């Protein structure tokens, strides 16, 4: 290989209009970057494959191509030597299977991102070795220099070179391009005059997109009598390819109830140059094609009409679809066809080299059309439709394919007889005003919900995350939408954080009544999450409870003990799950509120809780204990409860209900309506879910993980606690730049720092606590109960990855894990085949997602008690638990540890690494965390 300074230019070539359009559109974006990924089996020799690729590059000039803009024009530059970075090999055999899939997906993605139009390369080959007999072969290219024919040609050349066979192209790129331009006329639009005059008003078949694109593929096969079709087509002076064009045009015209139809046709200009069908490069152009459909027309007569209207002189490398449509516009024919048809020969893979086998794993594709239809002719005709679900209803595509198959099956029969009543596509595009108004009304309702939550004027396409909103905002929006009958998920808003994105999701999804199911579960039944937490208690031999949580709230009010006891009973009546016992799930008993007078109420409450640490939560006894200490100037409420009972989200609702009940009893008023539910709706939802949780998700995610050995019961003492204030301040700007939430930035930074500081093994999962509340369930955010899940998060040491991307991937991972968190620890252990003598993880990371109590208290409303202080103690089953808690100025780090170590020293190390990572936010990070199925870039 020669160095860039020694690289010489072999030829300068003009670009076709299609290449210019792609080059212009893809500047600064990855719109036209494409990849073909083959899964190879057999004993592949990397050095031999590298030499075969070098030989392929020597024979095919397209592999040495770059695009440049010179004096206002785009040109193709063919170099004498290939770019130095057109080949790479990545050996993943030492990586655990779970991490291997993720790293492979990341490598594939990065291979496409390295393509550069000016510097090159625009075409490269990557080999990912997964095992001794398994590999991925990734051919990445910019669509402006290569098409499907080129990819097939290069793979055949690569296979021949690997096998030792000589491969010489019949016509090189330079000769084919020069001959193509020399053989075409100077006035490319002349031959379009007749079509332009007859072109219909191109009102769109499908409306503009209502949200981000979501490409869906659907296909149909038809086995006509190929010999008869060819014979009949020749009799009418046409071809089978034109019959396919005619069939689709007839279906479009019939579906719209119009006499004419127009679509975009992809044409290969290689046909104009003898021998050029075996030349690599991009020779495609896109042109409009029009047909008039009469009552007696058949597929064959329409194909003959197209043959008369479409001569070879219409094809010109300097003609683009926009130019043609501009000429039509000047003639009074407005619009743009939104359907693309490509008729092609078989796209089967060439034979692999001897001793190997390969198959297509996946191909990345993009389309700027609402509907892109490929028709492949072999012994049968295969129709493959790729369409944008944000514009095209799936039912319309299915109907269109079925009707096109009907015409192809009987091309000599009048299409009017085959297609039935016309006008069935009108509802999709030019349809009734009701459809448009319904969409507009839905968007307006979503905008109203967003504005209710943000309390700001918000545009339909304004990115909420980049505007500085947090994950709490997204959750609150989903809750508000659910309560107004509009389905949405937090994952949808993380991916598409705009009102229009939420409206597009809601429009596609059929709303369902999630508040009722056919299966009714008792209000006091334990969920899998709660059962997992209770099961942990059983491992401690009745010592200090690992799930024993304690909290003291001191208020600046002097409460009346008798009224407080009655108010507590009212709370338990409203939320009977709070009185549940470990050994039974029915007829819960109300735990009594102990009351006592004391001078220092806060210290008295803490002393009382210290004594509670020695009293286990035994069967047949309530899982919550409460005591009120009243002094001369304040009152302190002490709560000791099992973690299976309530989570952090529940706490503000519980205390506010106590305040409201106390105020009503003290004044003789009726208690107000409950603020929430104790999880009855959630239990009904959980019992009646159609899809349930996928155990396979965790089997894939945790494959290859090294689970730590179980260390036995936790020590019978409170964990030492250390705190670092405001370590993660000013995260809003960083999260806005990364396009994610401050919580996810905190999680990414601290999880990496945590594992580095504790020197955890590379394949040992880190515990992560997340909220398992389904925000799309109305009222879920105000339910009182336990809805947190502690999930094992695999660690992978992947390729160099920048922090913003790692953070976005972590957010996607956590959102996917939430959907499968309801299995509980027992279900996850079983799915992951975690041995009974091992733990799923040893260290736990908690990034709080609920409002701090001091912020909530300020919103408690009239009659609220004034919170003076809050104290909390949690005895966790983990060796270490690191809390990332939001404050007014940033985030606190709080470390609780039972390990024989100084928590202050460890926290200082974590804080230092976190600050360093935050300062180097734009730099790559060598270690990231994530759940494989959620983060894989492999389709």
PDB file of N, CA, C and O in Angstrom, residues 4 14 25 39 119 142 226 248 270 281 307 338 358 392 447 459 623 644 646 659 661 726 743 773 790 797 845 878:
ATOM      1  N   UNK A   4      -0.821   8.060   1.606  1.00  0.00           N
ATOM      2  CA  UNK A   4      -1.699   9.029   0.977  1.00  0.00           C
ATOM      3  C   UNK A   4      -0.930  10.044   0.144  1.00  0.00           C
ATOM      4  O   UNK A   4      -1.401  10.497  -0.897  1.00  0.00           O
ATOM      5  N   UNK A  14     -17.137  12.280 -14.531  1.00  0.00           N
ATOM      6  CA  UNK A  14     -18.325  13.031 -14.110  1.00  0.00           C
ATOM      7  C   UNK A  14     -19.236  12.159 -13.243  1.00  0.00           C
ATOM      8  O   UNK A  14     -19.243  10.935 -13.357  1.00  0.00           O
ATOM      9  N   UNK A  25     -27.143  15.190  -0.388  1.00  0.00           N
ATOM     10  CA  UNK A  25     -28.044  14.879   0.731  1.00  0.00           C
ATOM     11  C   UNK A  25     -27.307  14.271   1.910  1.00  0.00           C
ATOM     12  O   UNK A  25     -27.750  14.402   3.054  1.00  0.00           O
ATOM     13  N   UNK A  39     -22.892 -13.958   7.184  1.00  0.00           N
ATOM     14  CA  UNK A  39     -22.453 -14.870   8.240  1.00  0.00           C
ATOM     15  C   UNK A  39     -21.724 -16.031   7.564  1.00  0.00           C
ATOM     16  O   UNK A  39     -22.305 -16.761   6.758  1.00  0.00           O
ATOM     17  N   UNK A 119     -12.162  12.032   1.725  1.00  0.00           N
ATOM     18  CA  UNK A 119     -10.901  11.401   2.099  1.00  0.00           C
ATOM     19  C   UNK A 119     -10.883   9.917   1.786  1.00  0.00           C
ATOM     20  O   UNK A 119      -9.819   9.326   1.610  1.00  0.00           O
ATOM     21  N   UNK A 142     -20.823   3.552   0.503  1.00  0.00           N
ATOM     22  CA  UNK A 142     -21.713   4.695   0.301  1.00  0.00           C
ATOM     23  C   UNK A 142     -22.511   4.424  -0.958  1.00  0.00           C
ATOM     24  O   UNK A 142     -21.973   4.021  -1.984  1.00  0.00           O
ATOM     25  N   UNK A 226     -44.046 -18.437 -16.421  1.00  0.00           N
ATOM     26  CA  UNK A 226     -43.036 -17.497 -16.906  1.00  0.00           C
ATOM     27  C   UNK A 226     -42.915 -17.575 -18.426  1.00  0.00           C
ATOM     28  O   UNK A 226     -42.813 -16.547 -19.116  1.00  0.00           O
ATOM     29  N   UNK A 248     -48.361  -2.578 -11.121  1.00  0.00           N
ATOM     30  CA  UNK A 248     -48.354  -1.662  -9.986  1.00  0.00           C
ATOM     31  C   UNK A 248     -49.048  -0.344 -10.338  1.00  0.00           C
ATOM     32  O   UNK A 248     -49.804   0.207  -9.532  1.00  0.00           O
ATOM     33  N   UNK A 270     -26.519   0.913 -16.869  1.00  0.00           N
ATOM     34  CA  UNK A 270     -25.553  -0.008 -17.463  1.00  0.00           C
ATOM     35  C   UNK A 270     -26.082  -0.624 -18.749  1.00  0.00           C
ATOM     36  O   UNK A 270     -25.302  -1.026 -19.627  1.00  0.00           O
ATOM     37  N   UNK A 281     -19.993   0.015  -9.654  1.00  0.00           N
ATOM     38  CA  UNK A 281     -20.176   1.450  -9.562  1.00  0.00           C
ATOM     39  C   UNK A 281     -21.638   1.754  -9.317  1.00  0.00           C
ATOM     40  O   UNK A 281     -22.430   0.856  -9.031  1.00  0.00           O
ATOM     41  N   UNK A 307     -44.159   0.498 -23.069  1.00  0.00           N
ATOM     42  CA  UNK A 307     -43.063   0.271 -24.023  1.00  0.00           C
ATOM     43  C   UNK A 307     -43.050   1.356 -25.102  1.00  0.00           C
ATOM     44  O   UNK A 307     -41.981   1.780 -25.553  1.00  0.00           O
ATOM     45  N   UNK A 338     -44.694   9.222  -4.707  1.00  0.00           N
ATOM     46  CA  UNK A 338     -44.142   8.754  -3.441  1.00  0.00           C
ATOM     47  C   UNK A 338     -44.000   7.234  -3.394  1.00  0.00           C
ATOM     48  O   UNK A 338     -43.856   6.655  -2.324  1.00  0.00           O
ATOM     49  N   UNK A 358     -21.767 -19.315   3.275  1.00  0.00           N
ATOM     50  CA  UNK A 358     -22.170 -18.017   3.798  1.00  0.00           C
ATOM     51  C   UNK A 358     -23.628 -17.746   3.484  1.00  0.00           C
ATOM     52  O   UNK A 358     -24.211 -18.334   2.567  1.00  0.00           O
ATOM     53  N   UNK A 392     -47.547   5.249   5.830  1.00  0.00           N
ATOM     54  CA  UNK A 392     -48.325   4.265   5.074  1.00  0.00           C
ATOM     55  C   UNK A 392     -48.922   3.229   6.020  1.00  0.00           C
ATOM     56  O   UNK A 392     -48.174   2.515   6.695  1.00  0.00           O
ATOM     57  N   UNK A 447     -49.908  17.555  22.737  1.00  0.00           N
ATOM     58  CA  UNK A 447     -49.278  18.835  23.061  1.00  0.00           C
ATOM     59  C   UNK A 447     -49.828  19.404  24.371  1.00  0.00           C
ATOM     60  O   UNK A 447     -49.086  19.955  25.184  1.00  0.00           O
ATOM     61  N   UNK A 459     -43.430  23.256  21.175  1.00  0.00           N
ATOM     62  CA  UNK A 459     -43.785  22.996  19.790  1.00  0.00           C
ATOM     63  C   UNK A 459     -43.892  21.512  19.523  1.00  0.00           C
ATOM     64  O   UNK A 459     -43.344  20.690  20.268  1.00  0.00           O
ATOM     65  N   UNK A 623     -45.536  -6.170  58.236  1.00  0.00           N
ATOM     66  CA  UNK A 623     -44.252  -5.842  57.623  1.00  0.00           C
ATOM     67  C   UNK A 623     -43.897  -4.367  57.783  1.00  0.00           C
ATOM     68  O   UNK A 623     -42.889  -3.919  57.240  1.00  0.00           O
ATOM     69  N   UNK A 644     -40.115  -5.015  50.845  1.00  0.00           N
ATOM     70  CA  UNK A 644     -41.122  -5.606  49.966  1.00  0.00           C
ATOM     71  C   UNK A 644     -42.435  -4.838  50.010  1.00  0.00           C
ATOM     72  O   UNK A 644     -43.336  -5.107  49.218  1.00  0.00           O
ATOM     73  N   UNK A 646     -43.024  -1.032  50.352  1.00  0.00           N
ATOM     74  CA  UNK A 646     -43.141   0.209  49.598  1.00  0.00           C
ATOM     75  C   UNK A 646     -41.785   0.587  49.013  1.00  0.00           C
ATOM     76  O   UNK A 646     -40.740   0.137  49.482  1.00  0.00           O
ATOM     77  N   UNK A 659     -51.130  13.148  56.287  1.00  0.00           N
ATOM     78  CA  UNK A 659     -51.399  14.556  56.572  1.00  0.00           C
ATOM     79  C   UNK A 659     -52.850  14.922  56.287  1.00  0.00           C
ATOM     80  O   UNK A 659     -53.517  15.582  57.102  1.00  0.00           O
ATOM     81  N   UNK A 661     -55.495  12.920  56.052  1.00  0.00           N
ATOM     82  CA  UNK A 661     -56.418  12.240  56.969  1.00  0.00           C
ATOM     83  C   UNK A 661     -56.391  12.915  58.342  1.00  0.00           C
ATOM     84  O   UNK A 661     -57.440  13.093  58.988  1.00  0.00           O
ATOM     85  N   UNK A 726     -22.608  17.087  45.889  1.00  0.00           N
ATOM     86  CA  UNK A 726     -22.506  17.841  44.649  1.00  0.00           C
ATOM     87  C   UNK A 726     -21.350  17.382  43.761  1.00  0.00           C
ATOM     88  O   UNK A 726     -20.672  18.174  43.127  1.00  0.00           O
ATOM     89  N   UNK A 743     -30.193  11.722  34.671  1.00  0.00           N
ATOM     90  CA  UNK A 743     -30.070  10.458  35.394  1.00  0.00           C
ATOM     91  C   UNK A 743     -29.217   9.457  34.631  1.00  0.00           C
ATOM     92  O   UNK A 743     -28.432   8.707  35.214  1.00  0.00           O
ATOM     93  N   UNK A 773     -42.495   0.364  37.624  1.00  0.00           N
ATOM     94  CA  UNK A 773     -43.871   0.833  37.412  1.00  0.00           C
ATOM     95  C   UNK A 773     -44.110   1.026  35.924  1.00  0.00           C
ATOM     96  O   UNK A 773     -43.327   1.691  35.255  1.00  0.00           O
ATOM     97  N   UNK A 790     -34.359  -4.801  41.138  1.00  0.00           N
ATOM     98  CA  UNK A 790     -32.902  -4.746  41.161  1.00  0.00           C
ATOM     99  C   UNK A 790     -32.401  -5.731  40.120  1.00  0.00           C
ATOM    100  O   UNK A 790     -32.556  -6.947  40.274  1.00  0.00           O
ATOM    101  N   UNK A 797     -16.295  -4.769  28.008  1.00  0.00           N
ATOM    102  CA  UNK A 797     -15.205  -3.878  27.652  1.00  0.00           C
ATOM    103  C   UNK A 797     -15.107  -3.894  26.141  1.00  0.00           C
ATOM    104  O   UNK A 797     -14.489  -4.771  25.548  1.00  0.00           O
ATOM    105  N   UNK A 845     -26.014  -0.323  42.366  1.00  0.00           N
ATOM    106  CA  UNK A 845     -26.059   1.100  42.040  1.00  0.00           C
ATOM    107  C   UNK A 845     -27.514   1.549  42.009  1.00  0.00           C
ATOM    108  O   UNK A 845     -28.358   0.924  41.352  1.00  0.00           O
ATOM    109  N   UNK A 878     -26.718  -6.197  49.528  1.00  0.00           N
ATOM    110  CA  UNK A 878     -25.504  -6.067  48.739  1.00  0.00           C
ATOM    111  C   UNK A 878     -24.317  -5.739  49.637  1.00  0.00           C
ATOM    112  O   UNK A 878     -24.453  -5.147  50.704  1.00  0.00           O
TER     113      UNK A 878
END
